[in-house]
Amino acid sequence: AQSVSQHNHHVILSEAASLELGCNYSYGGTVNLFWYVQYPGQHLQLLLKYFSGDPLVKGIKGFEAEFIKSKFSFNLRKPSVQWSDTAEYFCAVTPLNTGFQKLVFGTGTRLLVSP
Amino acid sequence: EADIYQTPRYLVIGTGKKITLECSQTMGHDKMYWYQQDPGMELHLIHYSYGVNSTEKGDLSSESTVSRIRTEHFPLTLESARPSHTSQYLCASSGVSYNSPLHFGNGTRLTVT
């Protein structure tokens, strides 16, 4: 069975700092990868996803993630964070082209951006 | 904006009570899901449905049950709540295509005393 590791449980940054959140997965086959975000008091929403093609994926609000197959990683990055990026970020993986019933989430990283 | 609604948002209830957590979506999605999330832990799938009269158990064993009598409605029931059921319950839905996004509700935070 696949699993997802998010090594940073809490991250605190100042505005304009660069962000990189780690995500590693374990699964022997081809996967679809996701990053979800949950802003305070709001529902989980999709930030970006990788299905195939260019391993550098652009998402909403200036976020991007790079799929490195050899490292089983899908790290999330943003060059310059804003206070409004304060949220909890979840990495998730599912075997290629299967439905969400096989989706596995990481434990999440809570990001606090101080103004 | 998500068009998936969960009620109640918060629920504190005593042991032994029967509870139903409501989930409705207005997007016409066939697929719906229930996840359970404890603080600092992963979301775990406890139930899913591919359509009306279809329900399946997820990877995490749960004493809860679900029903899918209407496309838009996917309630979760606990016949006899226990403190071990204290958790956050998230409902989600998705379209037919495997790459259609997963839409989440705001969740129900359940506390059983």
GROMACS .gro file of C-alpha atoms in nm:
model
  228
    1ALA     CA    1   0.000   0.000   0.000
    2GLN     CA    2   0.117   0.349  -0.070
    3SER     CA    3   0.207   0.601   0.199
    4VAL     CA    4   0.294   0.970   0.212
    5SER     CA    5   0.545   1.144   0.438
    6GLN     CA    6   0.544   1.512   0.512
    7HIS     CA    7   0.846   1.571   0.728
    8ASN     CA    8   0.770   1.926   0.838
    9HIS     CA    9   0.471   1.935   1.068
   10HIS     CA   10   0.501   2.305   1.150
   11VAL     CA   11   0.676   2.577   0.951
   12ILE     CA   12   0.703   2.941   1.051
   13LEU     CA   13   0.818   3.198   0.798
   14SER     CA   14   0.827   3.572   0.761
   15GLU     CA   15   0.654   3.736   0.468
   16ALA     CA   16   0.861   3.733   0.146
   17ALA     CA   17   1.058   3.428   0.257
   18SER     CA   18   1.080   3.134   0.022
   19LEU     CA   19   0.888   2.818   0.098
   20GLU     CA   20   0.957   2.454   0.031
   21LEU     CA   21   0.745   2.182   0.188
   22GLY     CA   22   0.867   1.828   0.153
   23CYS     CA   23   0.655   1.536   0.040
   24ASN     CA   24   0.778   1.184  -0.020
   25TYR     CA   25   0.566   0.888  -0.112
   26SER     CA   26   0.617   0.517  -0.123
   27TYR     CA   27   0.456   0.325  -0.404
   28GLY     CA   28   0.606   0.096  -0.661
   29GLY     CA   29   0.401   0.203  -0.958
   30THR     CA   30   0.307   0.519  -1.144
   31VAL     CA   31   0.114   0.774  -0.944
   32ASN     CA   32  -0.098   1.084  -0.955
   33LEU     CA   33   0.011   1.347  -0.702
   34PHE     CA   34  -0.175   1.631  -0.534
   35TRP     CA   35  -0.129   1.917  -0.295
   36TYR     CA   36  -0.434   2.037  -0.103
   37VAL     CA   37  -0.458   2.345   0.115
   38GLN     CA   38  -0.689   2.429   0.402
   39TYR     CA   39  -0.706   2.795   0.502
   40PRO     CA   40  -0.827   2.872   0.856
   41GLY     CA   41  -1.199   2.805   0.883
   42GLN     CA   42  -1.230   2.692   0.523
   43HIS     CA   43  -1.265   2.363   0.340
   44LEU     CA   44  -0.981   2.167   0.186
   45GLN     CA   45  -0.917   2.274  -0.171
   46LEU     CA   46  -0.691   2.162  -0.451
   47LEU     CA   47  -0.370   2.362  -0.489
   48LEU     CA   48  -0.216   2.169  -0.776
   49LYS     CA   49  -0.190   1.821  -0.923
   50TYR     CA   50   0.044   1.611  -1.133
   51PHE     CA   51  -0.086   1.347  -1.369
   52SER     CA   52   0.172   1.329  -1.646
   53GLY     CA   53   0.400   1.540  -1.865
   54ASP     CA   54   0.609   1.829  -1.735
   55PRO     CA   55   0.720   1.735  -1.383
   56LEU     CA   56   0.713   2.101  -1.279
   57VAL     CA   57   0.352   2.181  -1.205
   58LYS     CA   58   0.209   2.529  -1.155
   59GLY     CA   59  -0.080   2.578  -0.921
   60ILE     CA   60  -0.292   2.859  -0.788
   61LYS     CA   61  -0.158   3.159  -0.595
   62GLY     CA   62   0.197   3.125  -0.723
   63PHE     CA   63   0.261   2.776  -0.589
   64GLU     CA   64   0.446   2.511  -0.785
   65ALA     CA   65   0.561   2.158  -0.722
   66GLU     CA   66   0.822   1.939  -0.882
   67PHE     CA   67   0.780   1.568  -0.928
   68ILE     CA   68   1.114   1.388  -0.901
   69LYS     CA   69   1.042   1.028  -0.980
   70SER     CA   70   1.385   0.899  -0.875
   71LYS     CA   71   1.340   1.051  -0.532
   72PHE     CA   72   0.970   0.966  -0.495
   73SER     CA   73   0.919   1.330  -0.407
   74PHE     CA   74   0.668   1.603  -0.488
   75ASN     CA   75   0.786   1.909  -0.297
   76LEU     CA   76   0.577   2.225  -0.288
   77ARG     CA   77   0.746   2.561  -0.342
   78LYS     CA   78   0.666   2.927  -0.346
   79PRO     CA   79   0.934   3.194  -0.404
   80SER     CA   80   0.783   3.455  -0.174
   81VAL     CA   81   0.511   3.375   0.080
   82GLN     CA   82   0.243   3.612   0.200
   83TRP     CA   83   0.058   3.631   0.529
   84SER     CA   84  -0.249   3.496   0.346
   85ASP     CA   85  -0.062   3.170   0.277
   86THR     CA   86  -0.103   3.075   0.643
   87ALA     CA   87  -0.280   2.741   0.616
   88GLU     CA   88  -0.237   2.368   0.644
   89TYR     CA   89  -0.097   2.190   0.340
   90PHE     CA   90  -0.158   1.825   0.258
   91CYS     CA   91   0.024   1.612   0.004
   92ALA     CA   92  -0.166   1.315  -0.140
   93VAL     CA   93  -0.098   1.031  -0.381
   94THR     CA   94  -0.305   0.778  -0.568
   95PRO     CA   95  -0.207   0.505  -0.816
   96LEU     CA   96  -0.220   0.624  -1.174
   97ASN     CA   97  -0.564   0.681  -1.317
   98THR     CA   98  -0.753   0.531  -1.028
   99GLY     CA   99  -1.030   0.702  -0.847
  100PHE     CA  100  -1.005   0.890  -0.521
  101GLN     CA  101  -1.096   0.578  -0.325
  102LYS     CA  102  -0.724   0.498  -0.336
  103LEU     CA  103  -0.610   0.848  -0.241
  104VAL     CA  104  -0.366   0.855   0.051
  105PHE     CA  105  -0.290   1.175   0.241
  106GLY     CA  106   0.010   1.286   0.439
  107THR     CA  107  -0.027   1.421   0.793
  108GLY     CA  108  -0.014   1.781   0.675
  109THR     CA  109   0.218   2.077   0.732
  110ARG     CA  110   0.090   2.375   0.923
  111LEU     CA  111   0.241   2.694   0.779
  112LEU     CA  112   0.235   3.018   0.973
  113VAL     CA  113   0.348   3.330   0.789
  114SER     CA  114   0.417   3.626   1.012
  115PRO     CA  115   0.365   3.975   0.868
  116GLU     CA  116  -1.623   2.783  -0.390
  117ALA     CA  117  -1.724   2.435  -0.279
  118ASP     CA  118  -2.083   2.334  -0.335
  119ILE     CA  119  -2.075   2.063  -0.076
  120TYR     CA  120  -2.235   2.120   0.260
  121GLN     CA  121  -2.195   1.947   0.589
  122THR     CA  122  -2.407   1.989   0.898
  123PRO     CA  123  -2.362   2.031   1.182
  124ARG     CA  124  -2.029   2.210   1.184
  125TYR     CA  125  -1.969   2.115   1.548
  126LEU     CA  126  -2.143   1.850   1.757
  127VAL     CA  127  -2.094   1.760   2.122
  128ILE     CA  128  -2.295   1.460   2.228
  129GLY     CA  129  -2.310   1.205   2.507
  130THR     CA  130  -2.207   0.842   2.487
  131GLY     CA  131  -2.470   0.606   2.353
  132LYS     CA  132  -2.657   0.859   2.142
  133LYS     CA  133  -2.739   0.798   1.779
  134ILE     CA  134  -2.611   1.067   1.546
  135THR     CA  135  -2.631   1.144   1.177
  136LEU     CA  136  -2.385   1.371   1.003
  137GLU     CA  137  -2.533   1.529   0.694
  138CYS     CA  138  -2.356   1.584   0.362
  139SER     CA  139  -2.510   1.728   0.049
  140GLN     CA  140  -2.366   1.841  -0.282
  141THR     CA  141  -2.524   2.039  -0.561
  142MET     CA  142  -2.280   1.951  -0.837
  143GLY     CA  143  -2.450   1.631  -0.951
  144HIS     CA  144  -2.140   1.427  -0.867
  145ASP     CA  145  -2.178   1.052  -0.870
  146LYS     CA  146  -1.885   0.983  -0.640
  147MET     CA  147  -1.892   1.080  -0.274
  148TYR     CA  148  -1.658   1.008   0.015
  149TRP     CA  149  -1.630   1.030   0.392
  150TYR     CA  150  -1.293   1.088   0.554
  151GLN     CA  151  -1.200   1.084   0.921
  152GLN     CA  152  -0.920   1.303   1.050
  153ASP     CA  153  -0.774   1.308   1.399
  154PRO     CA  154  -0.562   1.610   1.500
  155GLY     CA  155  -0.215   1.596   1.346
  156MET     CA  156  -0.298   1.281   1.155
  157GLU     CA  157  -0.373   1.189   0.797
  158LEU     CA  158  -0.717   1.193   0.645
  159HIS     CA  159  -0.842   0.836   0.625
  160LEU     CA  160  -1.116   0.720   0.390
  161ILE     CA  161  -1.393   0.544   0.583
  162HIS     CA  162  -1.672   0.522   0.322
  163TYR     CA  163  -1.730   0.597  -0.042
  164SER     CA  164  -2.005   0.570  -0.297
  165TYR     CA  165  -2.007   0.551  -0.676
  166GLY     CA  166  -2.371   0.645  -0.705
  167VAL     CA  167  -2.720   0.584  -0.577
  168ASN     CA  168  -2.750   0.259  -0.379
  169SER     CA  169  -2.374   0.207  -0.395
  170THR     CA  170  -2.166   0.221  -0.076
  171GLU     CA  171  -1.826   0.076   0.006
  172LYS     CA  172  -1.602   0.076   0.310
  173GLY     CA  173  -1.274   0.260   0.291
  174ASP     CA  174  -0.931   0.171   0.417
  175LEU     CA  175  -0.997   0.272   0.777
  176SER     CA  176  -1.241   0.051   0.961
  177SER     CA  177  -1.529   0.248   1.105
  178GLU     CA  178  -1.836   0.162   1.311
  179SER     CA  179  -2.031   0.423   1.119
  180THR     CA  180  -2.267   0.344   0.832
  181VAL     CA  181  -2.367   0.543   0.526
  182SER     CA  182  -2.650   0.548   0.278
  183ARG     CA  183  -2.692   0.688  -0.072
  184ILE     CA  184  -3.058   0.709  -0.160
  185ARG     CA  185  -3.024   1.029  -0.359
  186THR     CA  186  -2.731   1.145  -0.571
  187GLU     CA  187  -2.688   1.467  -0.378
  188HIS     CA  188  -2.711   1.325  -0.025
  189PHE     CA  189  -2.462   1.100   0.159
  190PRO     CA  190  -2.533   1.093   0.534
  191LEU     CA  191  -2.314   0.914   0.787
  192THR     CA  192  -2.471   0.752   1.095
  193LEU     CA  193  -2.332   0.632   1.425
  194GLU     CA  194  -2.588   0.414   1.603
  195SER     CA  195  -2.426   0.450   1.943
  196ALA     CA  196  -2.162   0.719   1.980
  197ARG     CA  197  -1.853   0.652   2.192
  198PRO     CA  198  -1.562   0.876   2.297
  199SER     CA  199  -1.341   0.689   2.048
  200HIS     CA  200  -1.557   0.838   1.771
  201THR     CA  201  -1.439   1.187   1.862
  202SER     CA  202  -1.280   1.321   1.544
  203GLN     CA  203  -1.332   1.543   1.244
  204TYR     CA  204  -1.540   1.399   0.961
  205LEU     CA  205  -1.494   1.538   0.611
  206CYS     CA  206  -1.728   1.473   0.321
  207ALA     CA  207  -1.612   1.504  -0.039
  208SER     CA  208  -1.738   1.446  -0.391
  209SER     CA  209  -1.593   1.414  -0.738
  210GLY     CA  210  -1.710   1.378  -1.095
  211VAL     CA  211  -1.698   1.064  -1.307
  212SER     CA  212  -1.362   1.128  -1.470
  213TYR     CA  213  -1.063   1.000  -1.275
  214ASN     CA  214  -0.894   1.338  -1.303
  215SER     CA  215  -1.187   1.552  -1.197
  216PRO     CA  216  -1.104   1.736  -0.875
  217LEU     CA  217  -1.212   1.630  -0.529
  218HIS     CA  218  -1.439   1.885  -0.360
  219PHE     CA  219  -1.451   1.893   0.020
  220GLY     CA  220  -1.706   2.020   0.265
  221ASN     CA  221  -1.611   2.218   0.574
  222GLY     CA  222  -1.626   1.913   0.796
  223THR     CA  223  -1.806   1.818   1.115
  224ARG     CA  224  -1.606   1.821   1.435
  225LEU     CA  225  -1.760   1.557   1.660
  226THR     CA  226  -1.693   1.530   2.032
  227VAL     CA  227  -1.843   1.242   2.227
  228THR     CA  228  -1.837   1.286   2.602
   0.00000   0.00000   0.00000
